[in-house]
């Protein structure tokens, strides 16, 4: 489960795609570094004032990224105003029948699919966002903007993960 930064050596890609892939690889490295060497029980701990745990964060990031890549591919997006509240809460937990290794594997699978889309899709293609209180009515989002959003969300949750990991055993991702 060792995290390693994986940029791209594909010289056939344009600089924008290379930049997106490299930025995603760097953030994924830091994010997955926060869970290296943890047991499932440690990945379920909530040692801060929040209810967040590391295993749940990995699962949430994977499921959210998959939702956005579905949007890029089809314009459809699960969740929104009609989301099942219990399922949404469980997205942030490592449930008893789940393992850290399993959610990391899911995340790696989702990330590989995202990278393939970054390499191949029309970055300017856009879709209307579904109705939700957090989207402006009628707003559209391009694939490019979705990938920047995925990167932003990943960086945001990497910060959460770093604080949680430091609270568990003192390990810090960057220093």
PDB file of C-alpha atoms in Angstrom:
ATOM      1  CA  UNK A   1       0.000   0.000   0.000  1.00  0.00           C
ATOM      2  CA  UNK A   2       3.026   2.285  -0.263  1.00  0.00           C
ATOM      3  CA  UNK A   3       2.253   5.632  -1.842  1.00  0.00           C
ATOM      4  CA  UNK A   4       4.597   6.876  -4.515  1.00  0.00           C
ATOM      5  CA  UNK A   5       4.272   9.994  -6.644  1.00  0.00           C
ATOM      6  CA  UNK A   6       3.536   9.034 -10.227  1.00  0.00           C
ATOM      7  CA  UNK A   7       3.772  11.787 -12.795  1.00  0.00           C
ATOM      8  CA  UNK A   8       3.487  11.210 -16.490  1.00  0.00           C
ATOM      9  CA  UNK A   9       6.235  10.606 -18.975  1.00  0.00           C
ATOM     10  CA  UNK A  10       3.841  10.651 -21.950  1.00  0.00           C
ATOM     11  CA  UNK A  11       5.331  13.278 -24.239  1.00  0.00           C
ATOM     12  CA  UNK A  12       2.349  13.077 -26.599  1.00  0.00           C
ATOM     13  CA  UNK A  13       0.092  14.893 -24.128  1.00  0.00           C
ATOM     14  CA  UNK A  14      -0.360  18.634 -24.156  1.00  0.00           C
ATOM     15  CA  UNK A  15       1.117  20.606 -21.223  1.00  0.00           C
ATOM     16  CA  UNK A  16      -2.300  21.236 -19.643  1.00  0.00           C
ATOM     17  CA  UNK A  17      -3.031  17.520 -19.340  1.00  0.00           C
ATOM     18  CA  UNK A  18       0.485  16.811 -18.072  1.00  0.00           C
ATOM     19  CA  UNK A  19       0.053  19.522 -15.428  1.00  0.00           C
ATOM     20  CA  UNK A  20      -3.287  18.101 -14.284  1.00  0.00           C
ATOM     21  CA  UNK A  21      -1.889  14.560 -14.090  1.00  0.00           C
ATOM     22  CA  UNK A  22       1.212  15.657 -12.198  1.00  0.00           C
ATOM     23  CA  UNK A  23      -0.768  17.765  -9.714  1.00  0.00           C
ATOM     24  CA  UNK A  24      -3.198  14.887  -9.105  1.00  0.00           C
ATOM     25  CA  UNK A  25      -0.304  12.434  -8.642  1.00  0.00           C
ATOM     26  CA  UNK A  26       1.390  14.706  -6.116  1.00  0.00           C
ATOM     27  CA  UNK A  27      -1.764  15.231  -4.048  1.00  0.00           C
ATOM     28  CA  UNK A  28      -2.609  11.515  -4.182  1.00  0.00           C
ATOM     29  CA  UNK A  29       0.868  10.730  -2.895  1.00  0.00           C
ATOM     30  CA  UNK A  30       0.433  13.015   0.113  1.00  0.00           C
ATOM     31  CA  UNK A  31      -3.128  11.800   0.710  1.00  0.00           C
ATOM     32  CA  UNK A  32      -2.256   8.087   0.630  1.00  0.00           C
ATOM     33  CA  UNK A  33       0.898   8.690   2.672  1.00  0.00           C
ATOM     34  CA  UNK A  34      -1.367   9.627   5.591  1.00  0.00           C
ATOM     35  CA  UNK A  35      -2.750   6.080   5.789  1.00  0.00           C
ATOM     36  CA  UNK A  36       0.478   4.123   5.261  1.00  0.00           C
ATOM     37  CA  UNK A  37       1.151   1.563   7.967  1.00  0.00           C
ATOM     38  CA  UNK A  38      -2.192   1.953   9.739  1.00  0.00           C
ATOM     39  CA  UNK A  39      -4.349  -0.908  10.922  1.00  0.00           C
ATOM     40  CA  UNK A  40      -8.057  -0.996  10.143  1.00  0.00           C
ATOM     41  CA  UNK A  41      -8.774  -0.070  13.762  1.00  0.00           C
ATOM     42  CA  UNK A  42      -6.499   2.975  13.527  1.00  0.00           C
ATOM     43  CA  UNK A  43      -8.148   3.945  10.232  1.00  0.00           C
ATOM     44  CA  UNK A  44     -11.513   4.010  12.073  1.00  0.00           C
ATOM     45  CA  UNK A  45     -10.310   6.307  14.878  1.00  0.00           C
ATOM     46  CA  UNK A  46     -11.800   9.799  15.198  1.00  0.00           C
ATOM     47  CA  UNK A  47      -9.145  11.489  17.380  1.00  0.00           C
ATOM     48  CA  UNK A  48     -10.105  15.084  16.636  1.00  0.00           C
ATOM     49  CA  UNK A  49     -13.198  17.162  17.401  1.00  0.00           C
ATOM     50  CA  UNK A  50     -14.617  16.082  14.038  1.00  0.00           C
ATOM     51  CA  UNK A  51     -16.198  12.711  13.285  1.00  0.00           C
ATOM     52  CA  UNK A  52     -13.799  12.145  10.398  1.00  0.00           C
ATOM     53  CA  UNK A  53     -11.621   9.044  10.265  1.00  0.00           C
ATOM     54  CA  UNK A  54      -8.859   8.251   7.779  1.00  0.00           C
ATOM     55  CA  UNK A  55     -10.517   5.170   6.281  1.00  0.00           C
ATOM     56  CA  UNK A  56     -13.722   7.120   5.789  1.00  0.00           C
ATOM     57  CA  UNK A  57     -11.869   9.989   4.149  1.00  0.00           C
ATOM     58  CA  UNK A  58     -10.247   7.626   1.648  1.00  0.00           C
ATOM     59  CA  UNK A  59     -13.638   6.106   0.859  1.00  0.00           C
ATOM     60  CA  UNK A  60     -15.290   9.524   0.573  1.00  0.00           C
ATOM     61  CA  UNK A  61     -12.607  10.845  -1.770  1.00  0.00           C
ATOM     62  CA  UNK A  62     -12.910   7.726  -3.955  1.00  0.00           C
ATOM     63  CA  UNK A  63     -16.709   7.854  -4.156  1.00  0.00           C
ATOM     64  CA  UNK A  64     -16.803  11.602  -4.752  1.00  0.00           C
ATOM     65  CA  UNK A  65     -14.176  11.406  -7.485  1.00  0.00           C
ATOM     66  CA  UNK A  66     -16.100   8.549  -9.115  1.00  0.00           C
ATOM     67  CA  UNK A  67     -19.246  10.685  -9.016  1.00  0.00           C
ATOM     68  CA  UNK A  68     -17.470  13.516 -10.783  1.00  0.00           C
ATOM     69  CA  UNK A  69     -15.963  11.246 -13.438  1.00  0.00           C
ATOM     70  CA  UNK A  70     -19.446   9.836 -14.080  1.00  0.00           C
ATOM     71  CA  UNK A  71     -20.524  13.444 -14.578  1.00  0.00           C
ATOM     72  CA  UNK A  72     -17.694  14.065 -17.059  1.00  0.00           C
ATOM     73  CA  UNK A  73     -18.626  10.944 -19.013  1.00  0.00           C
ATOM     74  CA  UNK A  74     -22.422  11.154 -18.986  1.00  0.00           C
ATOM     75  CA  UNK A  75     -23.588  14.359 -17.342  1.00  0.00           C
ATOM     76  CA  UNK A  76     -25.253  12.280 -14.631  1.00  0.00           C
ATOM     77  CA  UNK A  77     -24.427  12.742 -10.997  1.00  0.00           C
ATOM     78  CA  UNK A  78     -25.599  10.643  -8.082  1.00  0.00           C
ATOM     79  CA  UNK A  79     -26.610  12.234  -4.822  1.00  0.00           C
ATOM     80  CA  UNK A  80     -27.607  15.853  -4.760  1.00  0.00           C
ATOM     81  CA  UNK A  81     -30.752  16.847  -2.930  1.00  0.00           C
ATOM     82  CA  UNK A  82     -32.144  13.294  -3.045  1.00  0.00           C
ATOM     83  CA  UNK A  83     -29.128  11.624  -1.431  1.00  0.00           C
ATOM     84  CA  UNK A  84     -29.770   9.008   1.221  1.00  0.00           C
ATOM     85  CA  UNK A  85     -28.557  10.686   4.428  1.00  0.00           C
ATOM     86  CA  UNK A  86     -27.452   7.438   6.080  1.00  0.00           C
ATOM     87  CA  UNK A  87     -25.510   6.364   2.987  1.00  0.00           C
ATOM     88  CA  UNK A  88     -23.927   9.805   2.864  1.00  0.00           C
ATOM     89  CA  UNK A  89     -22.888   9.576   6.538  1.00  0.00           C
ATOM     90  CA  UNK A  90     -21.478   6.075   5.985  1.00  0.00           C
ATOM     91  CA  UNK A  91     -19.393   7.414   3.122  1.00  0.00           C
ATOM     92  CA  UNK A  92     -17.226   9.088   5.785  1.00  0.00           C
ATOM     93  CA  UNK A  93     -16.827   5.941   7.914  1.00  0.00           C
ATOM     94  CA  UNK A  94     -14.793   2.779   7.540  1.00  0.00           C
ATOM     95  CA  UNK A  95     -17.565   0.301   8.299  1.00  0.00           C
ATOM     96  CA  UNK A  96     -16.958  -2.983  10.148  1.00  0.00           C
ATOM     97  CA  UNK A  97     -17.111  -5.017   6.918  1.00  0.00           C
ATOM     98  CA  UNK A  98     -14.640  -2.686   5.143  1.00  0.00           C
ATOM     99  CA  UNK A  99     -10.863  -2.584   5.294  1.00  0.00           C
ATOM    100  CA  UNK A 100      -8.391   0.206   4.767  1.00  0.00           C
ATOM    101  CA  UNK A 101      -6.715  -1.917   2.098  1.00  0.00           C
ATOM    102  CA  UNK A 102     -10.072  -2.262   0.327  1.00  0.00           C
ATOM    103  CA  UNK A 103     -10.886   1.451   0.267  1.00  0.00           C
ATOM    104  CA  UNK A 104      -7.338   2.307  -0.836  1.00  0.00           C
ATOM    105  CA  UNK A 105      -7.706  -0.212  -3.688  1.00  0.00           C
ATOM    106  CA  UNK A 106     -11.031   1.393  -4.629  1.00  0.00           C
ATOM    107  CA  UNK A 107      -9.403   4.820  -4.598  1.00  0.00           C
ATOM    108  CA  UNK A 108      -6.503   3.666  -6.773  1.00  0.00           C
ATOM    109  CA  UNK A 109      -8.977   2.180  -9.278  1.00  0.00           C
ATOM    110  CA  UNK A 110     -11.002   5.399  -9.387  1.00  0.00           C
ATOM    111  CA  UNK A 111      -7.831   7.492  -9.682  1.00  0.00           C
ATOM    112  CA  UNK A 112      -6.581   5.396 -12.626  1.00  0.00           C
ATOM    113  CA  UNK A 113      -9.907   5.958 -14.388  1.00  0.00           C
ATOM    114  CA  UNK A 114      -9.734   9.694 -13.702  1.00  0.00           C
ATOM    115  CA  UNK A 115      -6.220   9.826 -15.118  1.00  0.00           C
ATOM    116  CA  UNK A 116      -7.378   8.058 -18.270  1.00  0.00           C
ATOM    117  CA  UNK A 117     -10.146  10.631 -18.678  1.00  0.00           C
ATOM    118  CA  UNK A 118      -7.671  13.486 -18.173  1.00  0.00           C
ATOM    119  CA  UNK A 119      -5.567  11.954 -20.948  1.00  0.00           C
ATOM    120  CA  UNK A 120      -8.392  11.375 -23.419  1.00  0.00           C
ATOM    121  CA  UNK A 121     -11.572  13.394 -22.882  1.00  0.00           C
ATOM    122  CA  UNK A 122     -12.511  16.738 -24.401  1.00  0.00           C
ATOM    123  CA  UNK A 123     -11.570  19.070 -21.548  1.00  0.00           C
ATOM    124  CA  UNK A 124     -13.965  21.715 -22.818  1.00  0.00           C
ATOM    125  CA  UNK A 125     -17.014  19.434 -22.952  1.00  0.00           C
ATOM    126  CA  UNK A 126     -19.552  20.485 -20.351  1.00  0.00           C
ATOM    127  CA  UNK A 127     -22.799  19.381 -18.744  1.00  0.00           C
ATOM    128  CA  UNK A 128     -25.469  21.109 -16.712  1.00  0.00           C
ATOM    129  CA  UNK A 129     -25.066  20.570 -12.985  1.00  0.00           C
ATOM    130  CA  UNK A 130     -27.991  18.884 -11.229  1.00  0.00           C
ATOM    131  CA  UNK A 131     -30.277  20.895  -8.961  1.00  0.00           C
ATOM    132  CA  UNK A 132     -28.686  21.224  -5.529  1.00  0.00           C
ATOM    133  CA  UNK A 133     -28.390  24.039  -2.990  1.00  0.00           C
ATOM    134  CA  UNK A 134     -24.628  24.208  -3.528  1.00  0.00           C
ATOM    135  CA  UNK A 135     -24.866  24.748  -7.319  1.00  0.00           C
ATOM    136  CA  UNK A 136     -26.092  27.898  -9.048  1.00  0.00           C
ATOM    137  CA  UNK A 137     -29.284  27.073 -10.976  1.00  0.00           C
ATOM    138  CA  UNK A 138     -28.471  26.508 -14.638  1.00  0.00           C
ATOM    139  CA  UNK A 139     -24.718  26.284 -14.005  1.00  0.00           C
ATOM    140  CA  UNK A 140     -22.652  24.115 -16.313  1.00  0.00           C
ATOM    141  CA  UNK A 141     -19.287  22.555 -15.581  1.00  0.00           C
ATOM    142  CA  UNK A 142     -16.613  21.542 -18.077  1.00  0.00           C
ATOM    143  CA  UNK A 143     -14.448  18.454 -17.732  1.00  0.00           C
ATOM    144  CA  UNK A 144     -11.493  20.786 -17.159  1.00  0.00           C
ATOM    145  CA  UNK A 145     -13.261  22.469 -14.246  1.00  0.00           C
ATOM    146  CA  UNK A 146     -14.285  19.084 -12.829  1.00  0.00           C
ATOM    147  CA  UNK A 147     -10.662  17.912 -12.778  1.00  0.00           C
ATOM    148  CA  UNK A 148      -9.566  21.131 -11.068  1.00  0.00           C
ATOM    149  CA  UNK A 149     -12.392  20.602  -8.551  1.00  0.00           C
ATOM    150  CA  UNK A 150     -11.256  17.007  -7.915  1.00  0.00           C
ATOM    151  CA  UNK A 151      -7.737  18.316  -7.296  1.00  0.00           C
ATOM    152  CA  UNK A 152      -9.048  20.991  -4.933  1.00  0.00           C
ATOM    153  CA  UNK A 153     -11.164  18.490  -2.985  1.00  0.00           C
ATOM    154  CA  UNK A 154      -8.242  16.093  -2.746  1.00  0.00           C
ATOM    155  CA  UNK A 155      -5.947  18.812  -1.377  1.00  0.00           C
ATOM    156  CA  UNK A 156      -8.645  19.874   1.078  1.00  0.00           C
ATOM    157  CA  UNK A 157      -9.085  16.347   2.406  1.00  0.00           C
ATOM    158  CA  UNK A 158      -5.333  15.740   2.459  1.00  0.00           C
ATOM    159  CA  UNK A 159      -5.147  18.505   5.053  1.00  0.00           C
ATOM    160  CA  UNK A 160      -7.861  16.828   7.106  1.00  0.00           C
ATOM    161  CA  UNK A 161      -6.085  13.485   6.807  1.00  0.00           C
ATOM    162  CA  UNK A 162      -2.750  14.953   7.875  1.00  0.00           C
ATOM    163  CA  UNK A 163      -4.265  16.411  11.054  1.00  0.00           C
ATOM    164  CA  UNK A 164      -6.041  13.150  11.893  1.00  0.00           C
ATOM    165  CA  UNK A 165      -2.902  11.076  11.306  1.00  0.00           C
ATOM    166  CA  UNK A 166      -0.808  13.405  13.449  1.00  0.00           C
ATOM    167  CA  UNK A 167      -3.418  13.048  16.211  1.00  0.00           C
ATOM    168  CA  UNK A 168      -3.196   9.248  16.011  1.00  0.00           C
ATOM    169  CA  UNK A 169       0.564   8.709  16.161  1.00  0.00           C
ATOM    170  CA  UNK A 170       2.400  11.965  15.504  1.00  0.00           C
ATOM    171  CA  UNK A 171       3.209  11.217  11.838  1.00  0.00           C
ATOM    172  CA  UNK A 172       3.047  14.249   9.550  1.00  0.00           C
ATOM    173  CA  UNK A 173       2.963  14.122   5.777  1.00  0.00           C
ATOM    174  CA  UNK A 174       5.097  17.162   5.167  1.00  0.00           C
ATOM    175  CA  UNK A 175       7.574  17.694   7.926  1.00  0.00           C
TER     176      UNK A 175
END
